[in-house]
Coordinates of C-alpha atoms and ligand atoms in Angstrom, one line a residue:
E7 CA -111.9 144.2 26.7
P8 CA -112.2 140.4 27.1
P9 CA -115.7 139.1 27.2
L10 CA -116.9 137.8 30.5
T11 CA -117.6 134.1 29.8
V12 CA -117.7 131.0 32.0
R13 CA -114.2 130.2 30.7
S14 CA -112.7 133.6 31.5
L15 CA -114.3 133.5 34.9
S16 CA -112.9 130.1 35.6
E17 CA -109.5 131.3 34.6
A18 CA -109.8 134.4 36.6
I19 CA -110.8 132.8 39.9
G20 CA -108.9 129.5 39.4
R21 CA -111.8 127.2 39.7
P22 CA -112.8 124.5 37.1
A23 CA -115.3 125.6 34.6
K24 CA -117.2 122.4 35.4
Q25 CA -117.8 123.6 38.9
I26 CA -119.2 126.9 37.7
L27 CA -121.4 125.2 35.2
G28 CA -122.6 122.9 37.9
I29 CA -123.8 125.8 40.1
L30 CA -125.5 127.4 37.1
F31 CA -127.1 124.0 36.3
K32 CA -128.5 123.8 39.8
R33 CA -130.0 127.3 39.3
G34 CA -131.7 125.9 36.2
E35 CA -129.4 127.6 33.7
M36 CA -128.0 125.4 31.0
L37 CA -124.9 127.1 29.9
T38 CA -121.7 126.1 28.1
I39 CA -118.1 127.1 28.7
N40 CA -118.3 129.9 26.1
S41 CA -121.5 131.4 27.4
L42 CA -121.5 135.0 28.3
L43 CA -122.1 135.9 31.9
H44 CA -123.5 139.1 33.5
E45 CA -121.2 140.9 35.8
E46 CA -123.6 140.3 38.6
T47 CA -123.8 136.6 38.0
A48 CA -120.0 136.3 37.9
L49 CA -119.8 138.1 41.3
E50 CA -122.4 135.8 42.8
L51 CA -120.7 132.7 41.5
S52 CA -117.4 133.8 42.9
L53 CA -118.9 134.6 46.2
E54 CA -120.4 131.1 46.3
L55 CA -117.0 129.6 45.5
G56 CA -115.4 131.7 48.2
V57 CA -113.3 133.9 45.9
D58 CA -113.2 137.6 46.1
L59 CA -113.7 138.7 42.5
K60 CA -113.0 142.3 41.3
I61 CA -114.0 143.2 37.9
V62 CA -111.5 145.7 36.5
K63 CA -112.6 147.5 33.4
P64 CA -109.8 148.8 31.2
K65 CA -109.5 152.6 31.7
D66 CA -111.3 154.7 29.1
V67 CA -108.8 156.4 26.8
E68 CA -110.6 159.7 27.3
D69 CA -110.1 159.4 31.1
E70 CA -106.5 158.6 30.6
L71 CA -106.1 161.7 28.4
Q72 CA -107.8 163.9 31.0
E73 CA -105.5 162.5 33.7
Y74 CA -102.5 163.3 31.5
I75 CA -103.7 166.8 31.0
D76 CA -104.4 167.3 34.7
L77 CA -101.1 165.6 35.7
P78 CA -99.8 167.9 38.5
D79 CA -96.3 169.3 38.1
D80 CA -93.6 169.3 40.6
P81 CA -93.7 172.8 42.2
S82 CA -90.0 173.2 41.6
V83 CA -90.4 173.2 37.8
L84 CA -93.1 175.8 37.8
E85 CA -92.3 179.2 36.2
N86 CA -94.3 182.4 36.1
R87 CA -96.4 182.8 33.0
P88 CA -98.3 185.8 31.6
P89 CA -101.9 186.2 33.0
I90 CA -104.7 185.3 30.6
I91 CA -107.2 188.1 30.8
T92 CA -110.8 188.2 29.4
I93 CA -112.6 191.5 28.9
L94 CA -116.3 191.4 29.6
G95 CA -119.1 194.0 30.0
H96 CA -122.5 195.2 29.0
V97 CA -123.1 196.0 25.3
D98 CA -121.7 199.3 24.1
H99 CA -119.8 200.0 27.3
G100 CA -116.6 200.2 25.3
K101 CA -114.9 196.8 25.3
T102 CA -113.8 196.8 21.7
T103 CA -112.6 200.4 21.8
L104 CA -110.6 199.6 24.9
V105 CA -109.1 196.5 23.4
D106 CA -108.2 198.3 20.2
K107 CA -106.5 201.0 22.1
L108 CA -104.6 198.5 24.2
R109 CA -103.5 196.7 21.0
S110 CA -102.7 199.7 18.8
A111 CA -100.4 201.0 21.5
N112 CA -98.6 197.7 21.2
V113 CA -98.9 196.5 17.6
A114 CA -95.5 196.5 16.0
A115 CA -95.1 198.7 13.0
S116 CA -93.9 195.7 11.0
E117 CA -97.2 193.9 11.2
H118 CA -97.9 192.2 7.9
G119 CA -100.0 194.4 5.9
G120 CA -103.2 193.4 4.3
I121 CA -104.0 190.4 6.5
T122 CA -106.7 191.5 8.8
Q123 CA -108.0 188.3 10.1
H124 CA -110.0 188.2 13.3
I125 CA -107.6 188.0 16.3
A126 CA -108.9 185.7 19.0
A127 CA -106.2 186.6 21.5
Y128 CA -103.1 188.7 21.6
Q129 CA -100.3 189.7 23.9
V130 CA -99.4 193.1 25.3
T131 CA -96.1 194.0 26.9
K132 CA -95.9 196.3 29.8
N133 CA -92.7 197.0 31.9
G134 CA -91.1 194.1 30.1
Q135 CA -93.8 191.7 31.2
K136 CA -96.4 190.1 28.9
L137 CA -100.1 190.0 29.4
T138 CA -102.4 187.8 27.3
F139 CA -105.8 189.0 26.3
V140 CA -108.5 186.7 25.1
D141 CA -111.1 188.3 22.9
T142 CA -114.2 186.2 23.6
P143 CA -117.2 187.5 21.8
G144 CA -119.0 188.0 25.1
H145 CA -120.0 186.5 28.4
A146 CA -122.2 183.8 26.7
A147 CA -119.1 182.4 25.0
F148 CA -117.2 182.8 28.2
G149 CA -119.8 180.7 30.0
E150 CA -119.9 178.1 27.3
M151 CA -116.2 177.6 27.2
R152 CA -116.3 177.1 31.0
A153 CA -119.2 174.7 30.7
R154 CA -117.1 172.7 28.3
G155 CA -114.3 172.6 30.8
A156 CA -112.0 175.0 29.1
N157 CA -111.1 177.4 31.9
V158 CA -108.7 179.6 30.2
T159 CA -109.2 182.9 32.0
D160 CA -107.1 184.0 35.0
I161 CA -108.5 187.5 35.4
V162 CA -111.7 189.2 34.2
V163 CA -111.7 192.9 33.3
L164 CA -115.3 194.1 33.8
V165 CA -115.9 197.2 31.6
V166 CA -118.6 199.5 33.1
A167 CA -119.5 202.7 31.4
A168 CA -119.3 205.6 33.9
N169 CA -122.4 207.2 32.5
D170 CA -124.5 204.1 32.1
G171 CA -123.6 202.1 35.2
V172 CA -124.3 198.5 36.1
M173 CA -126.6 197.0 33.5
P174 CA -128.2 193.5 33.2
Q175 CA -125.2 192.1 31.3
T176 CA -122.9 193.6 33.8
V177 CA -124.6 191.6 36.5
E178 CA -124.3 188.4 34.3
C179 CA -120.6 189.1 33.8
I180 CA -120.0 189.4 37.5
A181 CA -121.8 186.1 38.0
H182 CA -119.6 184.5 35.4
A183 CA -116.4 185.8 37.0
K184 CA -117.6 184.6 40.4
A185 CA -118.5 181.2 39.1
A186 CA -115.1 180.9 37.4
G187 CA -113.5 181.9 40.7
V188 CA -111.2 184.4 39.1
P189 CA -110.2 187.9 40.3
L190 CA -112.2 190.8 38.8
V191 CA -110.7 194.2 37.9
V192 CA -113.2 196.9 37.0
A193 CA -112.5 199.3 34.2
L194 CA -114.7 202.3 35.0
N195 CA -114.9 203.4 31.4
K196 CA -115.9 206.4 29.3
V197 CA -114.7 208.7 32.1
D198 CA -114.2 211.4 29.4
L199 CA -118.0 211.9 29.3
P200 CA -119.5 214.9 31.1
D201 CA -122.4 212.8 32.3
R202 CA -120.3 210.2 34.1
N203 CA -121.3 209.4 37.6
E204 CA -118.6 207.4 39.3
Q205 CA -119.9 207.3 42.8
R206 CA -123.3 206.0 41.6
V207 CA -121.5 203.2 39.6
L208 CA -119.4 202.2 42.7
Q209 CA -122.6 202.0 44.6
E210 CA -124.3 199.9 42.0
L211 CA -121.3 197.6 42.0
A212 CA -121.3 197.3 45.8
A213 CA -125.0 196.3 45.5
Q214 CA -123.7 193.3 43.4
N215 CA -121.1 192.5 46.1
V216 CA -118.3 194.0 44.1
L217 CA -116.8 196.5 46.6
A218 CA -114.2 198.9 45.3
A219 CA -110.8 199.0 47.0
E220 CA -111.3 202.7 47.6
W221 CA -114.4 201.8 49.5
G222 CA -112.6 199.3 51.6
G223 CA -113.3 196.3 49.4
D224 CA -110.9 194.1 47.4
T225 CA -111.8 195.0 43.9
E226 CA -109.5 197.4 42.0
V227 CA -111.4 200.0 40.0
V228 CA -109.5 201.8 37.3
R229 CA -110.9 204.9 35.6
T230 CA -110.4 204.5 31.8
S231 CA -111.3 205.9 28.5
G232 CA -110.9 203.9 25.4
L233 CA -111.4 207.1 23.4
T234 CA -108.6 209.2 25.0
G235 CA -106.4 206.3 26.3
E236 CA -106.6 207.7 29.8
G237 CA -106.0 205.1 32.5
L238 CA -104.9 202.3 30.2
D239 CA -101.3 202.3 31.6
E240 CA -102.8 202.1 35.1
L241 CA -105.1 199.3 34.0
L242 CA -102.2 197.2 32.7
E243 CA -100.2 197.9 35.9
T244 CA -103.2 196.8 38.0
L245 CA -103.5 193.6 36.0
L246 CA -99.8 192.9 36.4
L247 CA -100.1 193.5 40.1
T248 CA -103.1 191.2 40.3
A249 CA -101.1 188.6 38.4
E250 CA -98.2 188.9 40.8
L251 CA -100.5 188.5 43.8
N252 CA -102.0 185.4 42.3
E253 CA -98.8 183.8 41.1
F254 CA -99.9 182.2 37.8
K255 CA -97.4 179.5 37.0
A256 CA -96.9 176.7 34.6
N257 CA -94.4 174.0 33.6
S258 CA -93.0 174.9 30.2
Q259 CA -91.0 171.7 30.0
R260 CA -93.9 169.3 29.2
P261 CA -95.8 168.6 26.0
A262 CA -98.3 171.3 25.5
T263 CA -102.0 171.3 26.5
G264 CA -104.5 174.1 26.2
A265 CA -107.7 175.0 24.5
C266 CA -109.1 176.1 21.2
L267 CA -110.5 179.7 21.2
E268 CA -111.9 179.6 17.7
A269 CA -111.2 178.1 14.4
F270 CA -112.0 178.4 10.7
R271 CA -111.1 177.2 7.3
D272 CA -108.7 179.2 5.2
E273 CA -108.8 178.7 1.5
G274 CA -105.1 178.5 1.1
R275 CA -103.9 177.1 4.4
G276 CA -106.8 174.7 5.3
P277 CA -108.1 174.5 8.9
L278 CA -106.6 177.2 11.1
A279 CA -107.2 177.2 14.9
W280 CA -106.6 179.8 17.5
L281 CA -105.2 177.9 20.4
I282 CA -104.0 179.1 23.8
V283 CA -101.2 177.1 25.4
Q284 CA -101.9 176.6 29.1
K285 CA -99.2 174.1 30.0
G286 CA -96.0 173.1 28.3
T287 CA -94.5 174.4 25.1
L288 CA -96.0 173.9 21.7
R289 CA -93.6 173.3 18.8
R290 CA -93.6 173.0 15.1
G291 CA -93.8 169.3 14.2
D292 CA -95.7 168.3 17.4
V293 CA -98.6 165.9 17.0
V294 CA -101.8 167.7 18.2
L295 CA -105.2 166.3 19.1
C296 CA -107.8 169.0 19.5
G297 CA -111.4 167.8 19.9
Q298 CA -112.2 165.8 16.9
A299 CA -109.3 167.2 14.9
Y300 CA -105.7 166.0 14.8
G301 CA -102.5 166.6 12.9
K302 CA -98.9 167.5 12.9
V303 CA -98.2 171.2 13.6
R304 CA -97.1 172.6 10.2
S305 CA -96.7 176.2 11.4
I306 CA -97.6 178.4 14.3
F307 CA -98.2 182.1 14.0
N308 CA -98.6 184.8 16.6
E309 CA -101.3 187.6 16.2
H310 CA -98.9 189.6 14.0
Q311 CA -98.8 186.7 11.5
Q312 CA -95.2 186.0 12.4
E313 CA -94.2 182.4 12.4
L314 CA -93.0 181.0 15.7
D315 CA -90.8 178.0 16.4
E316 CA -92.4 177.4 19.8
A317 CA -95.1 178.8 22.1
P318 CA -94.6 178.6 25.9
P319 CA -97.5 178.7 28.4
S320 CA -100.1 181.5 28.0
T321 CA -99.2 182.1 24.4
P322 CA -102.1 182.5 21.9
V323 CA -101.2 181.0 18.6
M324 CA -102.8 180.4 15.2
L325 CA -102.0 176.8 14.3
A326 CA -102.0 175.2 10.8
G327 CA -101.8 171.5 10.3
L328 CA -105.0 170.1 11.8
D329 CA -107.1 167.9 9.4
I330 CA -110.5 169.5 10.2
V331 CA -111.7 172.6 12.0
P332 CA -112.0 172.1 15.7
A333 CA -114.7 173.8 17.9
P334 CA -114.2 176.7 20.4
G335 CA -113.7 175.2 23.8
D336 CA -112.1 172.0 22.5
K337 CA -109.1 171.1 24.6
F338 CA -105.9 170.2 22.8
V339 CA -103.1 168.0 23.8
V340 CA -99.8 167.1 22.3
L341 CA -99.2 163.3 21.9
D342 CA -96.1 161.5 20.8
D343 CA -97.9 159.3 18.3
L344 CA -99.7 160.4 15.2
D345 CA -101.5 157.0 14.9
L346 CA -102.9 157.3 18.4
A347 CA -104.0 160.9 17.8
R348 CA -105.8 159.7 14.6
E349 CA -107.4 156.8 16.4
I350 CA -108.8 159.0 19.2
A351 CA -110.0 161.7 16.8
E352 CA -111.8 159.1 14.7
R353 CA -113.4 157.5 17.7
R354 CA -114.6 160.9 18.8
R355 CA -116.1 161.6 15.3
M356 CA -117.9 158.2 15.4
A357 CA -119.2 159.0 18.9
G358 CA -120.3 162.4 17.8
R359 CA -122.1 160.9 14.8
Q360 CA -123.9 158.4 17.0
V361 CA -125.0 161.2 19.4
S362 CA -126.4 163.2 16.6
L363 CA -128.2 160.2 15.1
S364 CA -129.7 159.1 18.4
S365 CA -130.7 162.6 19.4
R366 CA -132.6 163.1 16.2
G367 CA -135.3 160.6 17.4
G368 CA -138.1 159.2 15.3
K369 CA -137.6 157.0 12.3
R370 CA -134.4 157.2 10.4
T371 CA -134.0 156.6 6.7
L372 CA -130.9 155.4 5.0
E373 CA -130.6 158.8 3.6
D374 CA -130.5 160.3 7.1
I375 CA -127.7 158.0 8.1
L376 CA -125.7 158.7 5.0
N377 CA -126.0 162.4 5.5
A378 CA -125.3 162.4 9.2
Ligands
GTP18 P1 -120.4 195.5 22.0 O1 -119.3 194.8 21.3 O2 -121.5 195.8 21.1 O3 -120.9 194.9 23.2 O4 -119.9 197.0 22.4 P2 -118.5 197.4 23.1 O5 -118.6 197.2 24.5 O6 -117.4 196.7 22.4 O7 -118.5 198.9 22.8 P3 -117.7 199.7 21.7 O8 -116.2 199.7 22.0 O9 -118.1 199.2 20.4 O10 -118.2 201.2 21.9 C1 -119.5 201.5 21.9 C2 -119.7 203.0 21.6 O11 -119.1 203.7 22.7 C3 -118.9 203.5 20.4 O12 -119.7 204.4 19.8 C4 -117.6 204.0 21.0 O13 -117.1 205.0 20.2 C5 -118.1 204.6 22.3 N1 -117.0 204.5 23.3 C6 -116.2 203.5 23.6 N2 -115.4 203.8 24.6 C7 -115.6 205.1 24.9 C8 -115.0 206.0 25.8 O14 -114.1 205.7 26.6 N3 -115.5 207.2 25.8 C9 -116.5 207.6 25.0 N4 -116.9 208.9 25.1 N5 -117.1 206.8 24.1 C10 -116.6 205.6 24.1
MG19 MG1 -117.5 195.0 20.9

């Protein structure tokens, strides 16, 4: 960014510097040709000289990146992609059991033994179509990801235990789904229990403005049991139907963008990040910038620890090759230049450090700064 001086103003508006200095002198300001000018002063001076000056600031690299991520695709290149589904619900209503059942029905027998790492997301195939499930640790994380601008969910499955009904966190989950503007499918769960009360639950849902389709509303309610597996096929079919109605599409032909679901450091493999590809196709060898981390993609794995050559939209992958561990909710983008990725990542780290220093307040010692 060139500094705004008497000289650069003179060059920009095509008037002699002497003339500008003259006006300033009359105002009682003794400046030289190299003196810095305030933007406002420069605008006033130009006005006085009858020139319409516009001060154009170079676009922030972060804005440019966001623009690149948001770049709309030609509708003709869009293809269907699997829906990305998040399961939310009150504590103990059976989310984990349901998810485990959905997965175990689908996990290939050849899954690499021994490695039982936490899976942040996985895909299920039904009728030859894929569905992607994101395993967020709860509605708080869901809200936080959204607050950070990482909107990865297309459909929310709200798990409500048929014996317990709508509970405080159920209400919060409904609010989150509504704020995200995504369709909601209810899994009326634990229907194997004798003390279930389905009509009461439907009523409690209606009181939260979630009206079941069977009551004339537009929310599909599927009876499920994570214990017996009842209703899981129907749940998947309902989700596929919901996806069909909403037409989730993406361009797979562009460099990949998406978000980090979670990340950790592995002793042998270094930083590992669970990413979900939202647009484009991620490939081995790509240069990835993810939050403050960057690097060349060394390998990408699916949830079965199988190595992939490429990952199209809606694929969750575990990526090795970043230099540090990114944060959940960090967006990632593929760039064509490793130096650029490094530069942006380093700038972000500097900015992050300044924020943490200035937010600490009070007096800082040298030690504070070195340890920041
Ligand atoms: P948090 O992760 O703590 O929020 O709980 P959760 O929603 O993941 O519930 P989880 O799957 O851990 O199940 C809680 C309890 O309910 C466990 O004891 C399960 O065995 C039981 N449970 C889950 N699903 C069913 C079901 O469909 N029927 C019955 N009878 N019990 C279930
Ligand atoms: Mg759980």
